[in-house]
mmCIF file with all atom_site columns, C-alpha atoms in Angstrom:
data_model
loop_
_atom_site.group_PDB
_atom_site.id
_atom_site.type_symbol
_atom_site.label_atom_id
_atom_site.label_alt_id
_atom_site.label_comp_id
_atom_site.label_asym_id
_atom_site.label_entity_id
_atom_site.label_seq_id
_atom_site.pdbx_PDB_ins_code
_atom_site.Cartn_x
_atom_site.Cartn_y
_atom_site.Cartn_z
_atom_site.occupancy
_atom_site.B_iso_or_equiv
_atom_site.pdbx_formal_charge
_atom_site.auth_seq_id
_atom_site.auth_comp_id
_atom_site.auth_asym_id
_atom_site.auth_atom_id
_atom_site.pdbx_PDB_model_num
ATOM 1   C CA . MET A 1 1   ? 29.866 72.094 -44.209 1.00 94.00 ? 1   MET A CA 1
ATOM 2   C CA . TYR A 1 2   ? 29.008 75.647 -44.988 1.00 96.00 ? 2   TYR A CA 1
ATOM 3   C CA . ALA A 1 3   ? 28.880 78.735 -42.383 1.00 96.00 ? 3   ALA A CA 1
ATOM 4   C CA . ALA A 1 4   ? 26.595 81.890 -42.273 1.00 95.00 ? 4   ALA A CA 1
ATOM 5   C CA . ILE A 1 5   ? 26.545 84.485 -39.630 1.00 96.00 ? 5   ILE A CA 1
ATOM 6   C CA . HIS A 1 6   ? 24.606 87.018 -39.913 1.00 94.00 ? 6   HIS A CA 1
ATOM 7   C CA . ARG A 1 7   ? 24.367 90.944 -37.661 1.00 95.00 ? 7   ARG A CA 1
ATOM 8   C CA . TYR A 1 8   ? 21.064 91.605 -37.352 1.00 94.00 ? 8   TYR A CA 1
ATOM 9   C CA . ASP A 1 9   ? 20.672 94.988 -35.574 1.00 93.00 ? 9   ASP A CA 1
ATOM 10  C CA . LEU A 1 10  ? 17.654 95.651 -32.573 1.00 91.00 ? 10  LEU A CA 1
ATOM 11  C CA . GLY A 1 11  ? 15.225 98.283 -32.955 1.00 87.00 ? 11  GLY A CA 1
ATOM 12  C CA . GLU A 1 12  ? 12.954 98.311 -30.160 1.00 84.00 ? 12  GLU A CA 1
ATOM 13  C CA . GLY A 1 13  ? 12.750 96.190 -27.129 1.00 80.00 ? 13  GLY A CA 1
ATOM 14  C CA . SER A 1 14  ? 14.827 94.210 -24.922 1.00 87.00 ? 14  SER A CA 1
ATOM 15  C CA . MET A 1 15  ? 17.188 91.867 -26.126 1.00 89.00 ? 15  MET A CA 1
ATOM 16  C CA . ASP A 1 16  ? 16.073 89.078 -23.504 1.00 90.00 ? 16  ASP A CA 1
ATOM 17  C CA . ALA A 1 17  ? 12.417 89.374 -24.871 1.00 91.00 ? 17  ALA A CA 1
ATOM 18  C CA . ILE A 1 18  ? 14.116 89.537 -29.197 1.00 90.00 ? 18  ILE A CA 1
ATOM 19  C CA . ILE A 1 19  ? 15.333 85.990 -28.253 1.00 88.00 ? 19  ILE A CA 1
ATOM 20  C CA . ARG A 1 20  ? 12.173 84.738 -26.180 1.00 89.00 ? 20  ARG A CA 1
ATOM 21  C CA . SER A 1 21  ? 9.924  85.384 -28.441 1.00 89.00 ? 21  SER A CA 1
ATOM 22  C CA . VAL A 1 22  ? 13.214 83.895 -31.489 1.00 88.00 ? 22  VAL A CA 1
ATOM 23  C CA . SER A 1 23  ? 13.788 80.893 -29.003 1.00 88.00 ? 23  SER A CA 1
ATOM 24  C CA . ALA A 1 24  ? 9.863  79.898 -29.030 1.00 87.00 ? 24  ALA A CA 1
ATOM 25  C CA . ASN A 1 25  ? 9.151  80.519 -32.023 1.00 84.00 ? 25  ASN A CA 1
ATOM 26  C CA . PHE A 1 26  ? 11.983 80.632 -34.274 1.00 83.00 ? 26  PHE A CA 1
ATOM 27  C CA . ALA A 1 27  ? 15.011 78.823 -33.117 1.00 82.00 ? 27  ALA A CA 1
ATOM 28  C CA . ASP A 1 28  ? 13.543 75.076 -33.479 1.00 81.00 ? 28  ASP A CA 1
ATOM 29  C CA . SER A 1 29  ? 12.229 75.045 -36.219 1.00 83.00 ? 29  SER A CA 1
ATOM 30  C CA . ALA A 1 30  ? 13.713 77.487 -38.517 1.00 79.00 ? 30  ALA A CA 1
ATOM 31  C CA . PRO A 1 31  ? 16.666 76.364 -38.940 1.00 81.00 ? 31  PRO A CA 1
ATOM 32  C CA . ALA A 1 32  ? 15.751 72.635 -39.089 1.00 83.00 ? 32  ALA A CA 1
ATOM 33  C CA . LYS A 1 33  ? 14.076 73.332 -42.110 1.00 83.00 ? 33  LYS A CA 1
ATOM 34  C CA . ALA A 1 34  ? 16.623 74.298 -44.046 1.00 85.00 ? 34  ALA A CA 1
ATOM 35  C CA . GLY A 1 35  ? 18.780 71.470 -42.374 1.00 90.00 ? 35  GLY A CA 1
ATOM 36  C CA . ALA A 1 36  ? 20.393 73.678 -40.431 1.00 91.00 ? 36  ALA A CA 1
ATOM 37  C CA . MET A 1 37  ? 23.345 71.496 -37.773 1.00 91.00 ? 37  MET A CA 1
ATOM 38  C CA . LEU A 1 38  ? 23.665 74.196 -35.402 1.00 90.00 ? 38  LEU A CA 1
ATOM 39  C CA . TYR A 1 39  ? 21.806 77.531 -34.752 1.00 90.00 ? 39  TYR A CA 1
ATOM 40  C CA . THR A 1 40  ? 23.009 79.783 -32.128 1.00 91.00 ? 40  THR A CA 1
ATOM 41  C CA . ALA A 1 41  ? 22.244 83.414 -31.424 1.00 92.00 ? 41  ALA A CA 1
ATOM 42  C CA . ILE A 1 42  ? 24.781 85.463 -29.224 1.00 93.00 ? 42  ILE A CA 1
ATOM 43  C CA . ASP A 1 43  ? 23.970 89.120 -27.377 1.00 93.00 ? 43  ASP A CA 1
ATOM 44  C CA . THR A 1 44  ? 27.506 91.395 -29.289 1.00 93.00 ? 44  THR A CA 1
ATOM 45  C CA . GLY A 1 45  ? 26.091 94.245 -27.615 1.00 91.00 ? 45  GLY A CA 1
ATOM 46  C CA . ASP A 1 46  ? 25.569 98.014 -28.036 1.00 89.00 ? 46  ASP A CA 1
ATOM 47  C CA . GLY A 1 47  ? 21.679 96.513 -29.494 1.00 90.00 ? 47  GLY A CA 1
ATOM 48  C CA . THR A 1 48  ? 22.987 94.333 -31.838 1.00 93.00 ? 48  THR A CA 1
ATOM 49  C CA . ALA A 1 49  ? 22.855 90.665 -31.970 1.00 93.00 ? 49  ALA A CA 1
ATOM 50  C CA . THR A 1 50  ? 24.992 87.865 -34.440 1.00 95.00 ? 50  THR A CA 1
ATOM 51  C CA . THR A 1 51  ? 23.660 84.653 -35.438 1.00 93.00 ? 51  THR A CA 1
ATOM 52  C CA . ILE A 1 52  ? 26.388 81.602 -36.568 1.00 94.00 ? 52  ILE A CA 1
ATOM 53  C CA . VAL A 1 53  ? 24.866 79.328 -38.115 1.00 94.00 ? 53  VAL A CA 1
ATOM 54  C CA . LEU A 1 54  ? 26.117 75.485 -39.487 1.00 94.00 ? 54  LEU A CA 1
ATOM 55  C CA . PHE A 1 55  ? 24.755 73.932 -42.710 1.00 94.00 ? 55  PHE A CA 1
ATOM 56  C CA . PRO A 1 56  ? 25.535 70.396 -44.725 1.00 94.00 ? 56  PRO A CA 1
ATOM 57  C CA . ASP A 1 57  ? 26.688 72.050 -47.525 1.00 94.00 ? 57  ASP A CA 1
ATOM 58  C CA . GLN A 1 58  ? 26.121 75.799 -49.337 1.00 94.00 ? 58  GLN A CA 1
ATOM 59  C CA . ALA A 1 59  ? 22.503 74.354 -50.620 1.00 93.00 ? 59  ALA A CA 1
ATOM 60  C CA . SER A 1 60  ? 20.709 73.866 -47.159 1.00 93.00 ? 60  SER A CA 1
ATOM 61  C CA . ALA A 1 61  ? 22.812 77.550 -46.811 1.00 93.00 ? 61  ALA A CA 1
ATOM 62  C CA . GLU A 1 62  ? 19.952 79.250 -49.717 1.00 91.00 ? 62  GLU A CA 1
ATOM 63  C CA . ARG A 1 63  ? 17.817 77.512 -47.683 1.00 89.00 ? 63  ARG A CA 1
ATOM 64  C CA . GLY A 1 64  ? 18.216 78.428 -44.710 1.00 88.00 ? 64  GLY A CA 1
ATOM 65  C CA . GLN A 1 65  ? 18.786 82.345 -45.838 1.00 87.00 ? 65  GLN A CA 1
ATOM 66  C CA . LEU A 1 66  ? 14.908 82.216 -46.910 1.00 87.00 ? 66  LEU A CA 1
ATOM 67  C CA . ALA A 1 67  ? 14.194 81.013 -43.867 1.00 86.00 ? 67  ALA A CA 1
ATOM 68  C CA . SER A 1 68  ? 16.192 83.676 -41.924 1.00 86.00 ? 68  SER A CA 1
ATOM 69  C CA . ASP A 1 69  ? 14.670 86.143 -44.703 1.00 87.00 ? 69  ASP A CA 1
ATOM 70  C CA . GLU A 1 70  ? 11.400 84.491 -43.136 1.00 86.00 ? 70  GLU A CA 1
ATOM 71  C CA . VAL A 1 71  ? 11.821 85.571 -39.591 1.00 86.00 ? 71  VAL A CA 1
ATOM 72  C CA . ARG A 1 72  ? 13.586 88.654 -40.604 1.00 88.00 ? 72  ARG A CA 1
ATOM 73  C CA . THR A 1 73  ? 10.587 89.727 -41.500 1.00 90.00 ? 73  THR A CA 1
ATOM 74  C CA . VAL A 1 74  ? 8.274  88.898 -38.536 1.00 89.00 ? 74  VAL A CA 1
ATOM 75  C CA . LEU A 1 75  ? 10.952 90.283 -36.240 1.00 90.00 ? 75  LEU A CA 1
ATOM 76  C CA . ASN A 1 76  ? 11.011 93.446 -37.796 1.00 91.00 ? 76  ASN A CA 1
ATOM 77  C CA . LYS A 1 77  ? 7.706  93.742 -37.698 1.00 92.00 ? 77  LYS A CA 1
ATOM 78  C CA . GLU A 1 78  ? 7.573  93.109 -33.931 1.00 91.00 ? 78  GLU A CA 1
ATOM 79  C CA . PHE A 1 79  ? 10.952 94.345 -32.611 1.00 92.00 ? 79  PHE A CA 1
ATOM 80  C CA . GLY A 1 80  ? 12.638 96.639 -35.770 1.00 92.00 ? 80  GLY A CA 1
ATOM 81  C CA . VAL A 1 81  ? 15.458 93.949 -36.769 1.00 92.00 ? 81  VAL A CA 1
ATOM 82  C CA . THR A 1 82  ? 17.627 94.839 -39.404 1.00 92.00 ? 82  THR A CA 1
ATOM 83  C CA . GLU A 1 83  ? 20.460 92.671 -40.864 1.00 92.00 ? 83  GLU A CA 1
ATOM 84  C CA . SER A 1 84  ? 23.784 94.854 -41.003 1.00 93.00 ? 84  SER A CA 1
ATOM 85  C CA . GLU A 1 85  ? 25.955 92.414 -42.166 1.00 94.00 ? 85  GLU A CA 1
ATOM 86  C CA . ARG A 1 86  ? 26.227 88.757 -43.547 1.00 94.00 ? 86  ARG A CA 1
ATOM 87  C CA . ILE A 1 87  ? 29.087 86.605 -44.115 1.00 96.00 ? 87  ILE A CA 1
ATOM 88  C CA . GLU A 1 88  ? 28.650 83.328 -45.721 1.00 96.00 ? 88  GLU A CA 1
ATOM 89  C CA . GLY A 1 89  ? 31.191 80.839 -46.686 1.00 97.00 ? 89  GLY A CA 1
ATOM 90  C CA . PRO A 1 90  ? 32.760 77.526 -46.643 1.00 97.00 ? 90  PRO A CA 1
ATOM 91  C CA . ILE A 1 91  ? 34.208 75.827 -43.361 1.00 95.00 ? 91  ILE A CA 1
ATOM 92  C CA . LEU A 1 92  ? 37.654 74.797 -43.563 1.00 96.00 ? 92  LEU A CA 1
ATOM 93  C CA . LEU A 1 93  ? 38.285 74.053 -40.146 1.00 94.00 ? 93  LEU A CA 1
ATOM 94  C CA . HIS A 1 94  ? 36.186 73.127 -37.147 1.00 88.00 ? 94  HIS A CA 1
ATOM 95  C CA . ARG A 1 95  ? 36.149 70.874 -34.077 1.00 88.00 ? 95  ARG A CA 1
ATOM 96  C CA . ALA A 1 96  ? 33.287 69.898 -32.291 1.00 83.00 ? 96  ALA A CA 1
ATOM 97  C CA . PHE A 1 97  ? 33.265 69.019 -28.676 1.00 85.00 ? 97  PHE A CA 1
ATOM 98  C CA . PRO A 1 98  ? 31.231 67.599 -26.289 1.00 82.00 ? 98  PRO A CA 1
ATOM 99  C CA . ALA A 1 99  ? 29.589 70.354 -24.785 1.00 79.00 ? 99  ALA A CA 1
ATOM 100 C CA . VAL A 1 100 ? 28.294 71.954 -28.263 1.00 76.00 ? 100 VAL A CA 1
ATOM 101 C CA . VAL A 1 101 ? 25.604 69.381 -27.855 1.00 75.00 ? 101 VAL A CA 1
ATOM 102 C CA . GLU A 1 102 ? 23.251 70.914 -24.901 1.00 77.00 ? 102 GLU A CA 1
ATOM 103 C CA . ASN A 1 103 ? 20.865 73.598 -25.639 1.00 75.00 ? 103 ASN A CA 1
ATOM 104 C CA . VAL A 1 104 ? 21.465 77.117 -23.837 1.00 75.00 ? 104 VAL A CA 1
ATOM 105 C CA . ASP A 1 105 ? 18.602 78.919 -22.890 1.00 74.00 ? 105 ASP A CA 1
ATOM 106 C CA . LEU A 1 106 ? 17.190 82.433 -21.366 1.00 68.00 ? 106 LEU A CA 1
#
């Protein structure tokens, strides 16, 4: 498995508005298009958000980066969202518990 962690600076608009847009327009389709196994967005405070995406392999993560770039372009135009950090790599240890399969939306 492979993980991609992205940190974003949010320009304009509220966190709630941005997350509603991501949920309605991208959260299901963009990760699925790349073959993601998990997509999570976190409000990390001070006008930032972090996403954690799990993929079965590095090739899927590379496809995910292309999808992420497309989403970020749209969100940049609408909300001024920019990526400030990206961390990627193979997952060395992983445990999943039943609660992780429950979708969470605002």
